[in-house]
PDB file as gemmi writes it, atoms N, CA and C in Angstrom:
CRYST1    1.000    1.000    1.000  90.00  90.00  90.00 P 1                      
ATOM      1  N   UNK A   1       6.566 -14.147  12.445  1.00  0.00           N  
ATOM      2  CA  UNK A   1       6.726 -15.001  13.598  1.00  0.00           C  
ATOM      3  C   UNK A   1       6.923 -14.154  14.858  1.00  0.00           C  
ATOM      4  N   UNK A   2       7.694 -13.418  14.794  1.00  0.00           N  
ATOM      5  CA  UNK A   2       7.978 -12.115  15.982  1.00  0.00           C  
ATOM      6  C   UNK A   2       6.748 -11.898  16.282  1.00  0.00           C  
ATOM      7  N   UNK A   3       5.834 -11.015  15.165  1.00  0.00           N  
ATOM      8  CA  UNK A   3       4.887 -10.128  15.751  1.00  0.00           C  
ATOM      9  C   UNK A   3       3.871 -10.918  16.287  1.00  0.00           C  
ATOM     10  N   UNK A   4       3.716 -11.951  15.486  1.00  0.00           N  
ATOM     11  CA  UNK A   4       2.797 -13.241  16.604  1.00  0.00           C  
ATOM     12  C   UNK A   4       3.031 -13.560  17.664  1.00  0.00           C  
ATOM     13  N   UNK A   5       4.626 -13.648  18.122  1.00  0.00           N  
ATOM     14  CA  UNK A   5       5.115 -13.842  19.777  1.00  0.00           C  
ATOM     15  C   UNK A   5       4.598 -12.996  20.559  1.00  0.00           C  
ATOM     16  N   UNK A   6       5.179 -11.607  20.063  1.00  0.00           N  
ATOM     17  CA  UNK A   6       4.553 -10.204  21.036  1.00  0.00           C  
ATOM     18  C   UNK A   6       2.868  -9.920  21.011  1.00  0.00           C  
ATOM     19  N   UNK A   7       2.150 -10.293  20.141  1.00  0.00           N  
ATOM     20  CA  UNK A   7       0.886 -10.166  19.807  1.00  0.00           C  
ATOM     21  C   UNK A   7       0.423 -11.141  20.832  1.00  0.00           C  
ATOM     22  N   UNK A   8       1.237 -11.992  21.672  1.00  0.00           N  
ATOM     23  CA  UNK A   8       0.427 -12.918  22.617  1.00  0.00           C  
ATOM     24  C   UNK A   8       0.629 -12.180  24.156  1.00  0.00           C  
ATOM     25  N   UNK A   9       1.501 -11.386  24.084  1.00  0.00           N  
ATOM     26  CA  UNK A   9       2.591 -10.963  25.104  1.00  0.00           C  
ATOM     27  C   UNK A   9       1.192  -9.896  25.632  1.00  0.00           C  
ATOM     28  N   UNK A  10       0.681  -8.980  24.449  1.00  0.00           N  
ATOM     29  CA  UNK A  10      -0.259  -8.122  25.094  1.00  0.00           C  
ATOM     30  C   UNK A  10      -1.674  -8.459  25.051  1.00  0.00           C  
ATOM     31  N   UNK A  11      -2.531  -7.802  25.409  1.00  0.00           N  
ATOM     32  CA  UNK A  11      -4.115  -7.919  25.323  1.00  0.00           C  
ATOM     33  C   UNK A  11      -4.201  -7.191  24.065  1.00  0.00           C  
ATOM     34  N   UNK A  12      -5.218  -7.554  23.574  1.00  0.00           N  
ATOM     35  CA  UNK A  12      -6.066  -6.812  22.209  1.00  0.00           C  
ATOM     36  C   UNK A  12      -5.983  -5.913  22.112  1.00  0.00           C  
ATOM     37  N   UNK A  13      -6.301  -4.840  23.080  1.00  0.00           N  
ATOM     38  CA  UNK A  13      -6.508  -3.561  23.052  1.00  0.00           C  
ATOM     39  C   UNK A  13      -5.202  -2.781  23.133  1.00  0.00           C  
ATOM     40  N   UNK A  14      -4.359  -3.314  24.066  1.00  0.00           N  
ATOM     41  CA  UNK A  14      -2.510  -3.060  23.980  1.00  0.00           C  
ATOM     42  C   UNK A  14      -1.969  -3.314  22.680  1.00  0.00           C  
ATOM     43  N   UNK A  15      -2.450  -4.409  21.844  1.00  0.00           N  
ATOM     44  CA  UNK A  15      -1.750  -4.480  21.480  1.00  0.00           C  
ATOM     45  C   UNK A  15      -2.334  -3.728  19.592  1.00  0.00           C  
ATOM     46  N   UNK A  16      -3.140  -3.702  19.458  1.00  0.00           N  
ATOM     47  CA  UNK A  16      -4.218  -2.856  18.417  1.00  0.00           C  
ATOM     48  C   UNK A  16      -2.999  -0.979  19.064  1.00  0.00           C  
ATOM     49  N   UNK A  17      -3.410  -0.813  19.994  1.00  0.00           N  
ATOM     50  CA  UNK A  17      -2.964   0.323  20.023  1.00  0.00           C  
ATOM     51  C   UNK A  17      -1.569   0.578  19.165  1.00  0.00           C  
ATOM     52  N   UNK A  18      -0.157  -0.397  20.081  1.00  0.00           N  
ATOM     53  CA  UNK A  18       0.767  -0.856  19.365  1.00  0.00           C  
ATOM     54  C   UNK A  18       0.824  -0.499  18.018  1.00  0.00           C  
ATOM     55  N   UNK A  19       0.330  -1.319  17.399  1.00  0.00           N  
ATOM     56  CA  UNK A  19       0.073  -1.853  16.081  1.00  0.00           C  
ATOM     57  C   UNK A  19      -0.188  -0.315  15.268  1.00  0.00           C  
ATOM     58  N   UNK A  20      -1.184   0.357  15.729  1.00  0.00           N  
ATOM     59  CA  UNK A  20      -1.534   1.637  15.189  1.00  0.00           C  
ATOM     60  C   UNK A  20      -0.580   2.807  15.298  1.00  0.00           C  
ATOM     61  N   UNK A  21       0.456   2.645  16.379  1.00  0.00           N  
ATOM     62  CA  UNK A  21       1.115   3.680  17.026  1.00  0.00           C  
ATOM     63  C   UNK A  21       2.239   3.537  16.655  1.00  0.00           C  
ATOM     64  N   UNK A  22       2.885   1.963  15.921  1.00  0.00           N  
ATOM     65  CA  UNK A  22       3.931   2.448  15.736  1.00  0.00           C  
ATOM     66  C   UNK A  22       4.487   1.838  13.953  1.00  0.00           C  
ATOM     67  N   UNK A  23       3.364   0.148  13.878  1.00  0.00           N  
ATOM     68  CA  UNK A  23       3.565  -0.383  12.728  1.00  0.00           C  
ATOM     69  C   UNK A  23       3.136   0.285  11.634  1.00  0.00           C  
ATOM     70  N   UNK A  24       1.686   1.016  11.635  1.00  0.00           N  
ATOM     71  CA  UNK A  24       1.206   1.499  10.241  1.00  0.00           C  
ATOM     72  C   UNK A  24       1.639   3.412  10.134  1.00  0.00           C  
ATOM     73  N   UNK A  25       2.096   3.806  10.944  1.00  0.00           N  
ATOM     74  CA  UNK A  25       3.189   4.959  10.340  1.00  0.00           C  
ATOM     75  C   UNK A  25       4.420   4.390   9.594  1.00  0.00           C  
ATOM     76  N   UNK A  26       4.912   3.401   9.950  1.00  0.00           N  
ATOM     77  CA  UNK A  26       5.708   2.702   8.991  1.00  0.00           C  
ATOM     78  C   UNK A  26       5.204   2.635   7.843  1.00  0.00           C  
ATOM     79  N   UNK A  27       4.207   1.244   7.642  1.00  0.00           N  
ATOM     80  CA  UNK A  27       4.050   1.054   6.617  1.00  0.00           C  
ATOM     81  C   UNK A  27       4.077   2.131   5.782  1.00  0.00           C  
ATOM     82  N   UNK A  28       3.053   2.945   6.223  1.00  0.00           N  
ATOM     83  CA  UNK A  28       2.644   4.218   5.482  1.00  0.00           C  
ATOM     84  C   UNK A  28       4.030   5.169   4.818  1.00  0.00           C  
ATOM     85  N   UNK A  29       4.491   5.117   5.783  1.00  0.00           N  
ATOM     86  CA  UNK A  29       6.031   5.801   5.437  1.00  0.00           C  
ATOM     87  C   UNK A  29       6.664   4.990   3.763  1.00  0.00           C  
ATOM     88  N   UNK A  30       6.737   3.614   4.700  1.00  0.00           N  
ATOM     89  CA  UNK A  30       7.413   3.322   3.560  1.00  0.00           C  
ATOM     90  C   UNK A  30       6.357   2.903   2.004  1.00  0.00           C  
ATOM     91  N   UNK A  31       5.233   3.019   1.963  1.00  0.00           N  
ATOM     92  CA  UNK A  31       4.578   3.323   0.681  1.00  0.00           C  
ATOM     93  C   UNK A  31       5.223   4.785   0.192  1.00  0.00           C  
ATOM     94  N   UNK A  32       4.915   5.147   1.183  1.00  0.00           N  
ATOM     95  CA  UNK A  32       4.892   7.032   0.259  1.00  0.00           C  
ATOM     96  C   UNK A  32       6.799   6.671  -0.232  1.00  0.00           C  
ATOM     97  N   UNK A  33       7.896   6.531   0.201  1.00  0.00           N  
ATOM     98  CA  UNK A  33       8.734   6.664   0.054  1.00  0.00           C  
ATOM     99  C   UNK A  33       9.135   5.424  -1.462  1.00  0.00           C  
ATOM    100  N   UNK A  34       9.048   4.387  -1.026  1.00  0.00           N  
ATOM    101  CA  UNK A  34       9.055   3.229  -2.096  1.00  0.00           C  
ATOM    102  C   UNK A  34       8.148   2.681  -3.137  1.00  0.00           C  
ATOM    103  N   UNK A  35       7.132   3.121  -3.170  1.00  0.00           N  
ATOM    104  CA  UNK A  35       6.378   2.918  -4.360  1.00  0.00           C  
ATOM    105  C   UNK A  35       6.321   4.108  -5.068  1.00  0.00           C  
ATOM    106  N   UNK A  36       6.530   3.570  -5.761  1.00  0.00           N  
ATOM    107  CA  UNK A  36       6.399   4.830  -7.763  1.00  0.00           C  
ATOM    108  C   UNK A  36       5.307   3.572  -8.127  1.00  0.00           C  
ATOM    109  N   UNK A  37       4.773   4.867  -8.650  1.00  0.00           N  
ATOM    110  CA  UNK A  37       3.394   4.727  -9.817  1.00  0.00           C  
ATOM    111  C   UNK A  37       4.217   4.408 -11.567  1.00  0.00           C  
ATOM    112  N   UNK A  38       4.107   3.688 -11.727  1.00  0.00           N  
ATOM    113  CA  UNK A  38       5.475   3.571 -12.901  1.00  0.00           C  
ATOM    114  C   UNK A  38       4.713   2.213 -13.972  1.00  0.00           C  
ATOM    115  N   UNK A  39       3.657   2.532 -14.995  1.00  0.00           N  
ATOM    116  CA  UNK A  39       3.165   1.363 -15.560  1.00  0.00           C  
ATOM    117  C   UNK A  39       4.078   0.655 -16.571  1.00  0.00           C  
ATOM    118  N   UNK A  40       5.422   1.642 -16.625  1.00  0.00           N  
ATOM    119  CA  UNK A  40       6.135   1.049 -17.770  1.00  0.00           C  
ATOM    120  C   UNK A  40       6.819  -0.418 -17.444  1.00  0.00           C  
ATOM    121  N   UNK A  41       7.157  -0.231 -15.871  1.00  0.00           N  
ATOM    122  CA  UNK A  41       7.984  -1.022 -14.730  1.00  0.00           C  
ATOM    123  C   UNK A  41       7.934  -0.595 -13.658  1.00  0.00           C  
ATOM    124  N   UNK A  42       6.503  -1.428 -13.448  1.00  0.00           N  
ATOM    125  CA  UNK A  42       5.968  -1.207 -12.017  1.00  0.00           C  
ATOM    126  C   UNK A  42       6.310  -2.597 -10.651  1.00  0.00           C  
ATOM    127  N   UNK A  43       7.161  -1.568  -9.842  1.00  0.00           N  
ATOM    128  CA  UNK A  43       7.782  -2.691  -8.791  1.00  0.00           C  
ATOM    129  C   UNK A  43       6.679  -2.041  -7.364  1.00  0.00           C  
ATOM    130  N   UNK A  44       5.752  -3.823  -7.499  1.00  0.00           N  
ATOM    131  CA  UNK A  44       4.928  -4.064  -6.541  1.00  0.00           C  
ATOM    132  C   UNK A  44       5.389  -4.631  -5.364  1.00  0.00           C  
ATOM    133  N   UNK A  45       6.418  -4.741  -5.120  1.00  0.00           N  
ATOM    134  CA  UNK A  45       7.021  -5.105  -3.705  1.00  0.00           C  
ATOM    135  C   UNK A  45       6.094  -4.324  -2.131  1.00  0.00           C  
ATOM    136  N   UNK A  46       6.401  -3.166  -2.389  1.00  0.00           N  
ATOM    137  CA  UNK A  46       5.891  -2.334  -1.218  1.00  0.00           C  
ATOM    138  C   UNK A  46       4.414  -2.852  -1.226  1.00  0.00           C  
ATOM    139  N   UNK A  47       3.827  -3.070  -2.152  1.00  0.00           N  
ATOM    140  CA  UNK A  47       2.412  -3.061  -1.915  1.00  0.00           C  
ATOM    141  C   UNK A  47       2.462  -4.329  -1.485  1.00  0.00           C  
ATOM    142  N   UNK A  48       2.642  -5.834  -2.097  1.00  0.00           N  
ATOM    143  CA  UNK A  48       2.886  -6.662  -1.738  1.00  0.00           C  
ATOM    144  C   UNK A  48       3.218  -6.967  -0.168  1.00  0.00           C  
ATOM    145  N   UNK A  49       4.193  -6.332   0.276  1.00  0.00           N  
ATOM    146  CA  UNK A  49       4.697  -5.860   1.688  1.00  0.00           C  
ATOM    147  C   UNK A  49       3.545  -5.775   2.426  1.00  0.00           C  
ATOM    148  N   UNK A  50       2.951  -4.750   1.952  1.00  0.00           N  
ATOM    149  CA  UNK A  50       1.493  -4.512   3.101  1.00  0.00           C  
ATOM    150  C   UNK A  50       0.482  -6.049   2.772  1.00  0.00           C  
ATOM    151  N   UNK A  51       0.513  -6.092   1.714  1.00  0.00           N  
ATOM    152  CA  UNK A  51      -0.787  -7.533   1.519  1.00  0.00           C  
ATOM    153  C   UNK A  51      -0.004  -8.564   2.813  1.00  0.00           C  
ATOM    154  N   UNK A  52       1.116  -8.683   2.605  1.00  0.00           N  
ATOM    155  CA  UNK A  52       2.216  -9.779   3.725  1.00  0.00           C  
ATOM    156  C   UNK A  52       1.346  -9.581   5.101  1.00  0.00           C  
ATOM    157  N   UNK A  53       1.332  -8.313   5.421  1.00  0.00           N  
ATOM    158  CA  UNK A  53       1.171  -7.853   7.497  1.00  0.00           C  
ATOM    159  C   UNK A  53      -0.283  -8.126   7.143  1.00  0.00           C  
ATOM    160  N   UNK A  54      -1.171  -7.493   6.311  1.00  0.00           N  
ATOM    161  CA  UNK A  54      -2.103  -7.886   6.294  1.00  0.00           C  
ATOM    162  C   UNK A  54      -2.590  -9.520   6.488  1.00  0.00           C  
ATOM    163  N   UNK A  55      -2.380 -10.632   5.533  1.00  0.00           N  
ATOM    164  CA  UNK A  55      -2.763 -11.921   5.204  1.00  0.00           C  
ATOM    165  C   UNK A  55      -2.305 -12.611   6.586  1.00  0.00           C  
ATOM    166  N   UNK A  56      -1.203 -11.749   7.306  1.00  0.00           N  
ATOM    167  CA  UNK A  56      -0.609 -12.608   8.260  1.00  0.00           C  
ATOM    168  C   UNK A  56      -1.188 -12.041   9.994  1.00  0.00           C  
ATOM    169  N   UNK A  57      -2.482 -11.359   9.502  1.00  0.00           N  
ATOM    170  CA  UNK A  57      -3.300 -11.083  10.578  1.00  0.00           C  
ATOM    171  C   UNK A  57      -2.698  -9.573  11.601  1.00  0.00           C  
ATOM    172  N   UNK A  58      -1.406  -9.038  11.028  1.00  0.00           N  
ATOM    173  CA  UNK A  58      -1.275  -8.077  11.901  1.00  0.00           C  
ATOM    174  C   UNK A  58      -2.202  -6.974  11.508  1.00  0.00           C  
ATOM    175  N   UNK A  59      -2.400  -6.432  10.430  1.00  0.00           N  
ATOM    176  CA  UNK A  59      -3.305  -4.736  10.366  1.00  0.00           C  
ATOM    177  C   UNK A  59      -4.560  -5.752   9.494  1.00  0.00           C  
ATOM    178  N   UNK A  60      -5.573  -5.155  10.105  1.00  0.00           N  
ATOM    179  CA  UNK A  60      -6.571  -5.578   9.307  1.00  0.00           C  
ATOM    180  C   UNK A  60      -7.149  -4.852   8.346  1.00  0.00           C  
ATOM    181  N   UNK A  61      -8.401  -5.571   7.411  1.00  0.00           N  
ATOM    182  CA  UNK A  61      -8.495  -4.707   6.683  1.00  0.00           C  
ATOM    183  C   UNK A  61      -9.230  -3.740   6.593  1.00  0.00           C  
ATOM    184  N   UNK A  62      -9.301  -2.858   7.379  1.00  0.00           N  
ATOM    185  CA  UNK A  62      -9.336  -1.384   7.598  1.00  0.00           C  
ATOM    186  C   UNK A  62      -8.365  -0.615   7.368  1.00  0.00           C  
ATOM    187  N   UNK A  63      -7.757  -0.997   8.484  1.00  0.00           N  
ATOM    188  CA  UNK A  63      -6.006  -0.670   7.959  1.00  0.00           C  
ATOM    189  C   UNK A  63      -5.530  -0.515   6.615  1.00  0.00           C  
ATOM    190  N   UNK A  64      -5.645  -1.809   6.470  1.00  0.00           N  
ATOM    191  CA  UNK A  64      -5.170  -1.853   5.224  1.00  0.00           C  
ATOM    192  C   UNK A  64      -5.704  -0.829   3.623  1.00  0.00           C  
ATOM    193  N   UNK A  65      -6.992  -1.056   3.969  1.00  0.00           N  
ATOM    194  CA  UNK A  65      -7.669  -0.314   3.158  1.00  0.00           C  
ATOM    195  C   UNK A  65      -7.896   1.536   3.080  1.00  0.00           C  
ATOM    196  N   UNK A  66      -6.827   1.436   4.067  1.00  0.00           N  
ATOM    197  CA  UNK A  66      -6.469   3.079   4.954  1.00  0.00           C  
ATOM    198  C   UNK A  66      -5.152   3.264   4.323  1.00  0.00           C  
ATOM    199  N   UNK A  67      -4.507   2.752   4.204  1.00  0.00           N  
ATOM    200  CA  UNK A  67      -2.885   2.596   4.285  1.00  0.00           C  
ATOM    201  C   UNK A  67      -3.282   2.830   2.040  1.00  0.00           C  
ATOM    202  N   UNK A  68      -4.009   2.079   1.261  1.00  0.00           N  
ATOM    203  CA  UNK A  68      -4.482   2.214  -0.102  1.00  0.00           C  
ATOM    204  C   UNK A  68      -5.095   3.370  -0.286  1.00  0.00           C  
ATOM    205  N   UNK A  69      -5.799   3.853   0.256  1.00  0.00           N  
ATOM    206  CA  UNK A  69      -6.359   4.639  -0.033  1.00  0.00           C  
ATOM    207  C   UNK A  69      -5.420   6.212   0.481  1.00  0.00           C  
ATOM    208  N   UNK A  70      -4.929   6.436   1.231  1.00  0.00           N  
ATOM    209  CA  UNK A  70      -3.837   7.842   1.857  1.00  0.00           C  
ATOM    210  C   UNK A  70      -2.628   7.205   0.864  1.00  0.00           C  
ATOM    211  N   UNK A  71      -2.236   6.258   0.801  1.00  0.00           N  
ATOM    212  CA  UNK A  71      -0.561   6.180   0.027  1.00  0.00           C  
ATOM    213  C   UNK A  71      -0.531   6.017  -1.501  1.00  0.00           C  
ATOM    214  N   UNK A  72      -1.624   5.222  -1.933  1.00  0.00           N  
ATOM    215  CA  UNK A  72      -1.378   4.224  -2.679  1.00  0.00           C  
ATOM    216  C   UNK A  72      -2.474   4.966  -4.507  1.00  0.00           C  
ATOM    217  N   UNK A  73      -3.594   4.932  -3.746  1.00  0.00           N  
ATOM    218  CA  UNK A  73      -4.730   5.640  -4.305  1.00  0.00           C  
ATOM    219  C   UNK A  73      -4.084   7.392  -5.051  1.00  0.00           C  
ATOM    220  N   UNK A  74      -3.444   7.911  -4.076  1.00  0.00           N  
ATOM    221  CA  UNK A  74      -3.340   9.298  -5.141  1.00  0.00           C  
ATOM    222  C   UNK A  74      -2.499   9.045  -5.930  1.00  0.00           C  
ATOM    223  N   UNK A  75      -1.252   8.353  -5.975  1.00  0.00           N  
ATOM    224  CA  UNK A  75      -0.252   8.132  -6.763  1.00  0.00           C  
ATOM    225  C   UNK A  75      -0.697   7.786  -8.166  1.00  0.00           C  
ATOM    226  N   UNK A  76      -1.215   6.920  -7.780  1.00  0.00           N  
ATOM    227  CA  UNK A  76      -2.237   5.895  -8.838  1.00  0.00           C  
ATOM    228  C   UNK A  76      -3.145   7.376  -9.963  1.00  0.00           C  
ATOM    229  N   UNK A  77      -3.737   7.715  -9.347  1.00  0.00           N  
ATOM    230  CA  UNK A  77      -4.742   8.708 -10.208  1.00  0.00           C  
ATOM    231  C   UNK A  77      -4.021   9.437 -10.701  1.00  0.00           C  
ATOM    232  N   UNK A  78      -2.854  10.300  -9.862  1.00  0.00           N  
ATOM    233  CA  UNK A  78      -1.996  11.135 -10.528  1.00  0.00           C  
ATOM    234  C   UNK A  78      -1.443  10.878 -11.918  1.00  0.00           C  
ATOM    235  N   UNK A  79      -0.886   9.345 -12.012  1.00  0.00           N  
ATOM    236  CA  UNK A  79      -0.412   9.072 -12.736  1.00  0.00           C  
ATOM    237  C   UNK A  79      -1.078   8.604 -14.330  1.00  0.00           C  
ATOM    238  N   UNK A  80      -2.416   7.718 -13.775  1.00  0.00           N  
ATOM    239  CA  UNK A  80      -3.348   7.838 -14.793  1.00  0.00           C  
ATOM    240  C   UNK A  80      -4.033   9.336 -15.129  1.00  0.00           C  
ATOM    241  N   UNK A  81      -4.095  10.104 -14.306  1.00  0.00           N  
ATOM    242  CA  UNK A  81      -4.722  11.709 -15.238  1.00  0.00           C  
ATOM    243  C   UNK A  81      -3.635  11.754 -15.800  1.00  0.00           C  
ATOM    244  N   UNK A  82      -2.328  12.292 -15.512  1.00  0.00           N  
ATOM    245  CA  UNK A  82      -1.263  12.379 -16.628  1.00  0.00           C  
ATOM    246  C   UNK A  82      -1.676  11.600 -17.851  1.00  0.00           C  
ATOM    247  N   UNK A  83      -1.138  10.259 -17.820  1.00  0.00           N  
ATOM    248  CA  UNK A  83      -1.561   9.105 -18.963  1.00  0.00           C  
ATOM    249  C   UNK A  83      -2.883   9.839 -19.743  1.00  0.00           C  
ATOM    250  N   UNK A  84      -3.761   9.896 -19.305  1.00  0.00           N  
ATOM    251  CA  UNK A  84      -5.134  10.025 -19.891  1.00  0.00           C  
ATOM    252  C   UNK A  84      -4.645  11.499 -21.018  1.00  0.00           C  
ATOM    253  N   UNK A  85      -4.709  12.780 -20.465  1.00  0.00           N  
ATOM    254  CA  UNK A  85      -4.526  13.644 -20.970  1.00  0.00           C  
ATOM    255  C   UNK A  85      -3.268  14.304 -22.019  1.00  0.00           C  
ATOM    256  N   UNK A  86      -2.836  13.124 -21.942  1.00  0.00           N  
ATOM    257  CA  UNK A  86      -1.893  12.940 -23.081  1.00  0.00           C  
ATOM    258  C   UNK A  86      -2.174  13.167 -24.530  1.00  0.00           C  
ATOM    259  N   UNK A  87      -1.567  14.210 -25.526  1.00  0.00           N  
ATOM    260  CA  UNK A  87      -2.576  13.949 -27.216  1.00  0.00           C  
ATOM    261  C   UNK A  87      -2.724  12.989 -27.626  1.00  0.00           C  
ATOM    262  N   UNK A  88      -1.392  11.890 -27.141  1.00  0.00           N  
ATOM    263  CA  UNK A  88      -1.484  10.470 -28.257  1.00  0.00           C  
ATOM    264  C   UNK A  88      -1.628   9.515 -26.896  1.00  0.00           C  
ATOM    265  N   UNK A  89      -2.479   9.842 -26.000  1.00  0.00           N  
ATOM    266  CA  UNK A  89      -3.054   8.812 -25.160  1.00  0.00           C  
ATOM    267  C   UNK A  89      -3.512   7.438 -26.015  1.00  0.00           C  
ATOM    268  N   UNK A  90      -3.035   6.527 -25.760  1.00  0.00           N  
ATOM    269  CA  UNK A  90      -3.004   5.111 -26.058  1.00  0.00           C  
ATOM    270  C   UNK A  90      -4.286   4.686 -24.716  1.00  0.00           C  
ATOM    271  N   UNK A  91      -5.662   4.228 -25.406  1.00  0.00           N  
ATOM    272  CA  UNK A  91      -6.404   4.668 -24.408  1.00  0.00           C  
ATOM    273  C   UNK A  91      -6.481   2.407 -23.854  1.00  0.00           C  
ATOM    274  N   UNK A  92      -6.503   1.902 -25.075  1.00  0.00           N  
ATOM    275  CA  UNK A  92      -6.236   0.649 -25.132  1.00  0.00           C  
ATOM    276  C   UNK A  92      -4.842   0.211 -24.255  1.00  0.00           C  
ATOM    277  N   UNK A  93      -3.837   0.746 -24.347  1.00  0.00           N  
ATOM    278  CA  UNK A  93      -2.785   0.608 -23.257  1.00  0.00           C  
ATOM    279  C   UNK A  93      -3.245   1.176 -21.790  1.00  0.00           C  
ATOM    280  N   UNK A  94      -3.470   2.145 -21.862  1.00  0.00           N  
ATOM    281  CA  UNK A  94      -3.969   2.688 -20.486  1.00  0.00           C  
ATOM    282  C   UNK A  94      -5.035   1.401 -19.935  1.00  0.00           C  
ATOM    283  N   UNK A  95      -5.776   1.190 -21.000  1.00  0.00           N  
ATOM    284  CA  UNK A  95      -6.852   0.093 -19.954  1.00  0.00           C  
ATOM    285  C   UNK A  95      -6.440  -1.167 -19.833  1.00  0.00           C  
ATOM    286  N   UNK A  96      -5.147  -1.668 -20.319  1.00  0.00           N  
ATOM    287  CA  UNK A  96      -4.083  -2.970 -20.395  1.00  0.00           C  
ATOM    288  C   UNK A  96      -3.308  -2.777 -18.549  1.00  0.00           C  
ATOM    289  N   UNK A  97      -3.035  -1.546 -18.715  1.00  0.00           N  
ATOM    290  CA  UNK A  97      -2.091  -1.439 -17.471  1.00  0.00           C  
ATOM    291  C   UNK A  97      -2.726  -1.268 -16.309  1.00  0.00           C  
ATOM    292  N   UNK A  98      -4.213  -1.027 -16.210  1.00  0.00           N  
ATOM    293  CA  UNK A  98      -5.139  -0.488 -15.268  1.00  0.00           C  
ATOM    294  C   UNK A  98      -5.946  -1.736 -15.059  1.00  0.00           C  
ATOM    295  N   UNK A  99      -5.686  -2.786 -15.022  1.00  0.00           N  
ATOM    296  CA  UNK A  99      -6.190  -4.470 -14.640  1.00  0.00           C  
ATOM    297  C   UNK A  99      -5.740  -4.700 -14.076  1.00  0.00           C  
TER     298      UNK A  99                                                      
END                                                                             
């Protein structure tokens, strides 16, 4: 509701700048800091978080798909190469948790 008030307050281009300059170093921040890659008990909040600013028209999806891919994306692989290269890789679990 806020960011919709102020989002009227500036022009597009003020306010895109905004948005880039000060909201998605956040976000970004707080992915890298609050999400764990964790398939045992995986807490999707943070990501969720970003789908929120997203659906509610503040970062679009560029952004968004910027913010997945730098935060979200290496964690993710890291954690499946681990998984994978495991001796008793459970390859049927791995592809349960990766849906």
């Amino acid at each position: 509701m806020l960011m919709r008030l102020l989002s009227q307050i500036f022009d597009a281009s003020s306010w895109q700048d905004l948005i880039l300059k000060y909201i998605v170093p956040r976000l970004g921040e707080m992915l890298r800091e609050k999400l764990a890659i964790n398939p045992r008990s995986q807490d999707l909040k943070p990501l969720e978080s970003i789908f929120k600013w997203h659906e509610q028209g503040v970062i679009g999806k560029s952004i968004t798909n910027q913010l997945l891919e730098k935060e979200v994306f290496p964690k993710w692989l890291e954690i499946l190469h681990f998984w994978l290269v495991q001796p008793k890789a459970s390859y049927e679990e791995i592809a349960q948790c990766s849906r």
